[in-house]
Amino acid sequence: MIKILVIDDEPAIVNLVQAYLKPEGYEVFTAIDGPSGLKAVRAFKPDLIVLDVMLPGMDGLELLSRLRRESQVYVILLTARTEETDKIVGLSVGADDYVTKPFSPRELVARVKAALRRIQTGSGSGAEGSVLVFRHMRMDLDARQVAVDDQLIDLTTSEFDLLRVLAENRGRVLTREQLLERVWGGSYFGEMRVVDVHLGHVRQKLGNPDFIVTVRGVGYRFDDEPL
């Protein structure tokens, strides 16, 4: 059974999220503050986390920062609608997606389902089990592993999926809108800067900014030479 951890200190939100997720067949765990949330992650090893930014004991951003040192689990951040900084900082420290409060529980469930589909089957158009091989980089799509010059690179789900879409379309410029649709889905209501932040992480982790070229005013292109 797929395990989802909800970390939020507002009982009404926790109960609402549980009420919508459990009928979908998910096993739902909860935590009400930062320290207990981090312990729950280690104890339950969830497939996905719904994480509130404003938490007692340790805020959600600090928890996320600590979490990323040991896990690449998919994280959907809950932020207040007016706190733009929380969204950007959250993405910068490793959130895969965010939903603003107040939110539609149906939208959250849709985001969760889309994320789990990507984790289980991938988001690109390549066949399962295929491998993309370039001069410097190798992507095993089935194992969801990336290696640069034979060194494994640790990517989050969203980072892997963005790189996969670009690599499968090597040499072709893809707009932010196209990347959003192919990775997060056509119903995504977030901001396009989510693409920029995640691709910034990918560039840093790959260790070579030339692999992903920014085409000013248009989008991004993957440029490693195929073998």
Tab-separated table of C-alpha atoms in Angstrom:
chain	number	residue	atom	x	y	z
A	1	MET	CA	0.000	0.000	0.000
A	2	ILE	CA	1.253	3.475	-0.870
A	3	LYS	CA	2.163	5.463	2.249
A	4	ILE	CA	1.554	9.201	2.550
A	5	LEU	CA	2.694	11.332	5.478
A	6	VAL	CA	0.794	14.550	6.262
A	7	ILE	CA	2.707	16.999	8.486
A	8	ASP	CA	0.511	19.892	9.626
A	9	ASP	CA	-0.361	21.377	13.033
A	10	GLU	CA	-3.952	22.263	12.099
A	11	PRO	CA	-6.250	19.321	12.987
A	12	ALA	CA	-8.949	20.508	10.583
A	13	ILE	CA	-6.541	20.367	7.633
A	14	VAL	CA	-5.099	17.016	8.681
A	15	ASN	CA	-8.591	15.531	9.008
A	16	LEU	CA	-9.659	16.999	5.656
A	17	VAL	CA	-6.625	15.646	3.814
A	18	GLN	CA	-7.043	12.234	5.437
A	19	ALA	CA	-10.725	12.159	4.504
A	20	TYR	CA	-9.861	12.622	0.834
A	21	LEU	CA	-6.732	10.455	0.639
A	22	LYS	CA	-7.844	7.337	2.531
A	23	PRO	CA	-10.752	6.516	0.166
A	24	GLU	CA	-8.165	6.466	-2.654
A	25	GLY	CA	-6.548	3.453	-0.968
A	26	TYR	CA	-3.530	5.215	0.518
A	27	GLU	CA	-2.154	4.512	3.989
A	28	VAL	CA	-2.014	7.923	5.671
A	29	PHE	CA	0.252	8.825	8.596
A	30	THR	CA	0.250	12.197	10.347
A	31	ALA	CA	2.513	14.420	12.447
A	32	ILE	CA	1.733	17.773	14.077
A	33	ASP	CA	5.145	19.434	14.385
A	34	GLY	CA	8.582	19.508	12.804
A	35	PRO	CA	10.495	17.153	15.119
A	36	SER	CA	7.774	14.486	15.128
A	37	GLY	CA	7.435	14.902	11.357
A	38	LEU	CA	11.121	14.139	10.816
A	39	LYS	CA	10.847	11.094	13.090
A	40	ALA	CA	7.772	9.922	11.191
A	41	VAL	CA	9.614	10.167	7.868
A	42	ARG	CA	12.372	7.935	9.190
A	43	ALA	CA	9.966	5.496	10.835
A	44	PHE	CA	7.331	5.101	8.109
A	45	LYS	CA	9.427	5.812	4.971
A	46	PRO	CA	6.479	7.336	3.070
A	47	ASP	CA	6.185	7.422	-0.709
A	48	LEU	CA	4.998	11.041	-0.590
A	49	ILE	CA	4.850	13.828	2.011
A	50	VAL	CA	2.378	16.695	2.326
A	51	LEU	CA	4.271	19.278	4.388
A	52	ASP	CA	3.043	22.535	5.900
A	53	VAL	CA	5.522	25.428	6.042
A	54	MET	CA	4.355	26.833	9.384
A	55	LEU	CA	5.059	24.179	12.009
A	56	PRO	CA	5.937	24.384	15.719
A	57	GLY	CA	9.282	23.082	16.944
A	58	MET	CA	10.891	23.174	13.488
A	59	ASP	CA	9.328	24.894	10.494
A	60	GLY	CA	8.619	23.023	7.303
A	61	LEU	CA	11.482	24.586	5.370
A	62	GLU	CA	14.056	23.540	7.946
A	63	LEU	CA	12.534	20.061	8.080
A	64	LEU	CA	12.701	19.837	4.287
A	65	SER	CA	16.314	20.976	4.259
A	66	ARG	CA	17.248	18.255	6.757
A	67	LEU	CA	15.187	15.676	4.935
A	68	ARG	CA	16.974	16.265	1.639
A	69	ARG	CA	20.265	15.225	3.231
A	70	GLU	CA	18.937	11.678	3.568
A	71	SER	CA	15.949	11.215	1.260
A	72	GLN	CA	14.592	12.218	-2.150
A	73	VAL	CA	10.969	11.405	-1.261
A	74	TYR	CA	8.393	13.466	-3.169
A	75	VAL	CA	7.288	16.513	-1.135
A	76	ILE	CA	4.254	18.724	-1.732
A	77	LEU	CA	4.573	21.916	0.299
A	78	LEU	CA	1.531	23.678	1.790
A	79	THR	CA	2.042	27.453	1.849
A	80	ALA	CA	-0.080	30.498	2.674
A	81	ARG	CA	-1.350	32.204	-0.468
A	82	THR	CA	0.404	35.492	0.416
A	83	GLU	CA	3.780	33.994	1.325
A	84	GLU	CA	5.522	34.042	-2.051
A	85	THR	CA	8.937	33.744	-0.409
A	86	ASP	CA	7.972	30.432	1.196
A	87	LYS	CA	7.147	28.957	-2.208
A	88	ILE	CA	10.469	29.934	-3.786
A	89	VAL	CA	12.560	29.016	-0.755
A	90	GLY	CA	10.659	25.740	-0.481
A	91	LEU	CA	11.484	24.852	-4.079
A	92	SER	CA	15.071	25.939	-3.526
A	93	VAL	CA	15.562	23.570	-0.598
A	94	GLY	CA	13.974	20.628	-2.370
A	95	ALA	CA	10.156	20.698	-2.525
A	96	ASP	CA	8.814	19.014	-5.660
A	97	ASP	CA	5.569	20.960	-5.760
A	98	TYR	CA	3.462	23.302	-3.661
A	99	VAL	CA	-0.208	23.985	-3.004
A	100	THR	CA	-1.399	27.304	-1.575
A	101	LYS	CA	-3.822	27.623	1.345
A	102	PRO	CA	-6.757	27.715	1.267
A	103	PHE	CA	-6.724	24.823	-1.179
A	104	SER	CA	-9.164	22.486	-2.825
A	105	PRO	CA	-8.729	18.978	-1.381
A	106	ARG	CA	-9.653	17.579	-4.785
A	107	GLU	CA	-6.782	19.531	-6.344
A	108	LEU	CA	-4.408	18.172	-3.711
A	109	VAL	CA	-5.568	14.608	-4.390
A	110	ALA	CA	-5.056	15.199	-8.121
A	111	ARG	CA	-1.509	16.445	-7.469
A	112	VAL	CA	-0.800	13.413	-5.279
A	113	LYS	CA	-2.113	10.978	-7.904
A	114	ALA	CA	-0.122	12.658	-10.678
A	115	ALA	CA	3.058	12.590	-8.593
A	116	LEU	CA	2.661	8.912	-7.721
A	117	ARG	CA	2.047	8.026	-11.375
A	118	ARG	CA	5.287	9.771	-12.285
A	119	ILE	CA	7.190	7.992	-9.537
A	120	GLN	CA	5.827	4.586	-10.582
A	121	THR	CA	5.912	4.881	-14.370
A	122	GLY	CA	7.991	7.941	-15.257
A	123	SER	CA	6.825	11.005	-17.173
A	124	GLY	CA	8.578	10.803	-20.518
A	125	SER	CA	7.659	9.117	-23.756
A	126	GLY	CA	10.441	6.523	-23.777
A	127	ALA	CA	9.754	2.850	-23.372
A	128	GLU	CA	10.035	1.302	-19.943
A	129	GLY	CA	13.429	-0.193	-19.280
A	130	SER	CA	15.153	1.930	-21.926
A	131	VAL	CA	18.425	3.743	-21.334
A	132	LEU	CA	19.453	7.103	-22.759
A	133	VAL	CA	23.185	7.205	-23.418
A	134	PHE	CA	25.184	10.355	-24.172
A	135	ARG	CA	28.895	11.151	-24.258
A	136	HIS	CA	28.927	12.232	-20.610
A	137	MET	CA	25.565	11.210	-19.197
A	138	ARG	CA	23.616	7.969	-18.909
A	139	MET	CA	19.948	7.753	-17.830
A	140	ASP	CA	18.399	4.440	-16.843
A	141	LEU	CA	14.694	5.263	-17.169
A	142	ASP	CA	13.410	2.127	-15.494
A	143	ALA	CA	15.739	2.361	-12.481
A	144	ARG	CA	15.400	6.171	-12.492
A	145	GLN	CA	19.155	6.592	-12.182
A	146	VAL	CA	21.444	9.187	-13.721
A	147	ALA	CA	25.209	8.924	-14.010
A	148	VAL	CA	27.640	11.571	-15.255
A	149	ASP	CA	31.035	10.199	-16.253
A	150	ASP	CA	30.127	6.997	-14.371
A	151	GLN	CA	29.284	8.860	-11.157
A	152	LEU	CA	25.695	8.410	-9.917
A	153	ILE	CA	23.795	11.671	-9.410
A	154	ASP	CA	21.097	11.912	-6.720
A	155	LEU	CA	18.043	13.652	-8.211
A	156	THR	CA	14.583	14.236	-6.779
A	157	THR	CA	11.567	12.937	-8.687
A	158	SER	CA	10.864	16.298	-10.312
A	159	GLU	CA	14.518	16.869	-11.189
A	160	PHE	CA	14.777	13.440	-12.809
A	161	ASP	CA	11.575	13.923	-14.792
A	162	LEU	CA	12.602	17.343	-16.088
A	163	LEU	CA	15.994	16.024	-17.168
A	164	ARG	CA	14.353	13.009	-18.774
A	165	VAL	CA	11.989	15.115	-20.881
A	166	LEU	CA	14.846	17.356	-22.036
A	167	ALA	CA	17.163	14.412	-22.755
A	168	GLU	CA	14.491	12.575	-24.747
A	169	ASN	CA	14.129	15.744	-26.836
A	170	ARG	CA	17.866	16.414	-27.169
A	171	GLY	CA	18.640	19.427	-29.370
A	172	ARG	CA	15.042	20.669	-29.284
A	173	VAL	CA	14.090	23.775	-27.329
A	174	LEU	CA	11.215	23.153	-24.928
A	175	THR	CA	9.309	26.044	-23.397
A	176	ARG	CA	8.551	26.297	-19.688
A	177	GLU	CA	4.894	25.666	-20.515
A	178	GLN	CA	5.778	22.441	-22.326
A	179	LEU	CA	7.961	21.259	-19.447
A	180	LEU	CA	5.271	22.069	-16.890
A	181	GLU	CA	2.668	20.138	-18.861
A	182	ARG	CA	4.882	17.090	-19.427
A	183	VAL	CA	6.205	16.857	-15.870
A	184	TRP	CA	3.484	18.269	-13.597
A	185	GLY	CA	0.493	17.775	-15.900
A	186	GLY	CA	-1.834	19.991	-17.884
A	187	SER	CA	-3.914	20.889	-14.819
A	188	TYR	CA	-0.977	22.408	-12.932
A	189	PHE	CA	-1.898	25.783	-11.419
A	190	GLY	CA	1.467	26.779	-9.973
A	191	GLU	CA	4.001	29.208	-11.391
A	192	MET	CA	6.396	28.572	-14.229
A	193	ARG	CA	9.388	29.499	-12.083
A	194	VAL	CA	9.094	26.019	-10.582
A	195	VAL	CA	10.800	24.846	-13.783
A	196	ASP	CA	13.655	27.344	-13.425
A	197	VAL	CA	14.322	26.440	-9.789
A	198	HIS	CA	14.366	22.686	-10.387
A	199	LEU	CA	16.547	22.971	-13.482
A	200	GLY	CA	18.959	25.130	-11.491
A	201	HIS	CA	19.310	22.205	-9.079
A	202	VAL	CA	19.789	19.771	-11.946
A	203	ARG	CA	22.584	21.859	-13.428
A	204	GLN	CA	24.382	22.026	-10.102
A	205	LYS	CA	24.103	18.287	-9.530
A	206	LEU	CA	25.238	17.381	-13.056
A	207	GLY	CA	28.336	19.493	-12.502
A	208	ASN	CA	28.264	20.898	-16.044
A	209	PRO	CA	25.932	23.816	-16.828
A	210	ASP	CA	26.488	23.300	-20.564
A	211	PHE	CA	24.331	20.151	-20.579
A	212	ILE	CA	21.185	22.284	-20.210
A	213	VAL	CA	21.199	25.439	-22.320
A	214	THR	CA	18.905	28.376	-21.603
A	215	VAL	CA	17.481	29.821	-24.813
A	216	ARG	CA	16.587	33.313	-23.680
A	217	GLY	CA	12.930	34.160	-24.078
A	218	VAL	CA	12.049	30.647	-25.237
A	219	GLY	CA	13.013	27.824	-22.878
A	220	TYR	CA	15.625	25.106	-22.406
A	221	ARG	CA	17.571	22.618	-24.536
A	222	PHE	CA	19.601	19.518	-23.624
A	223	ASP	CA	22.930	19.413	-25.474
A	224	ASP	CA	25.062	16.408	-24.494
A	225	GLU	CA	26.145	14.393	-27.562
A	226	PRO	CA	24.284	11.078	-28.064
A	227	LEU	CA	26.169	7.799	-28.511
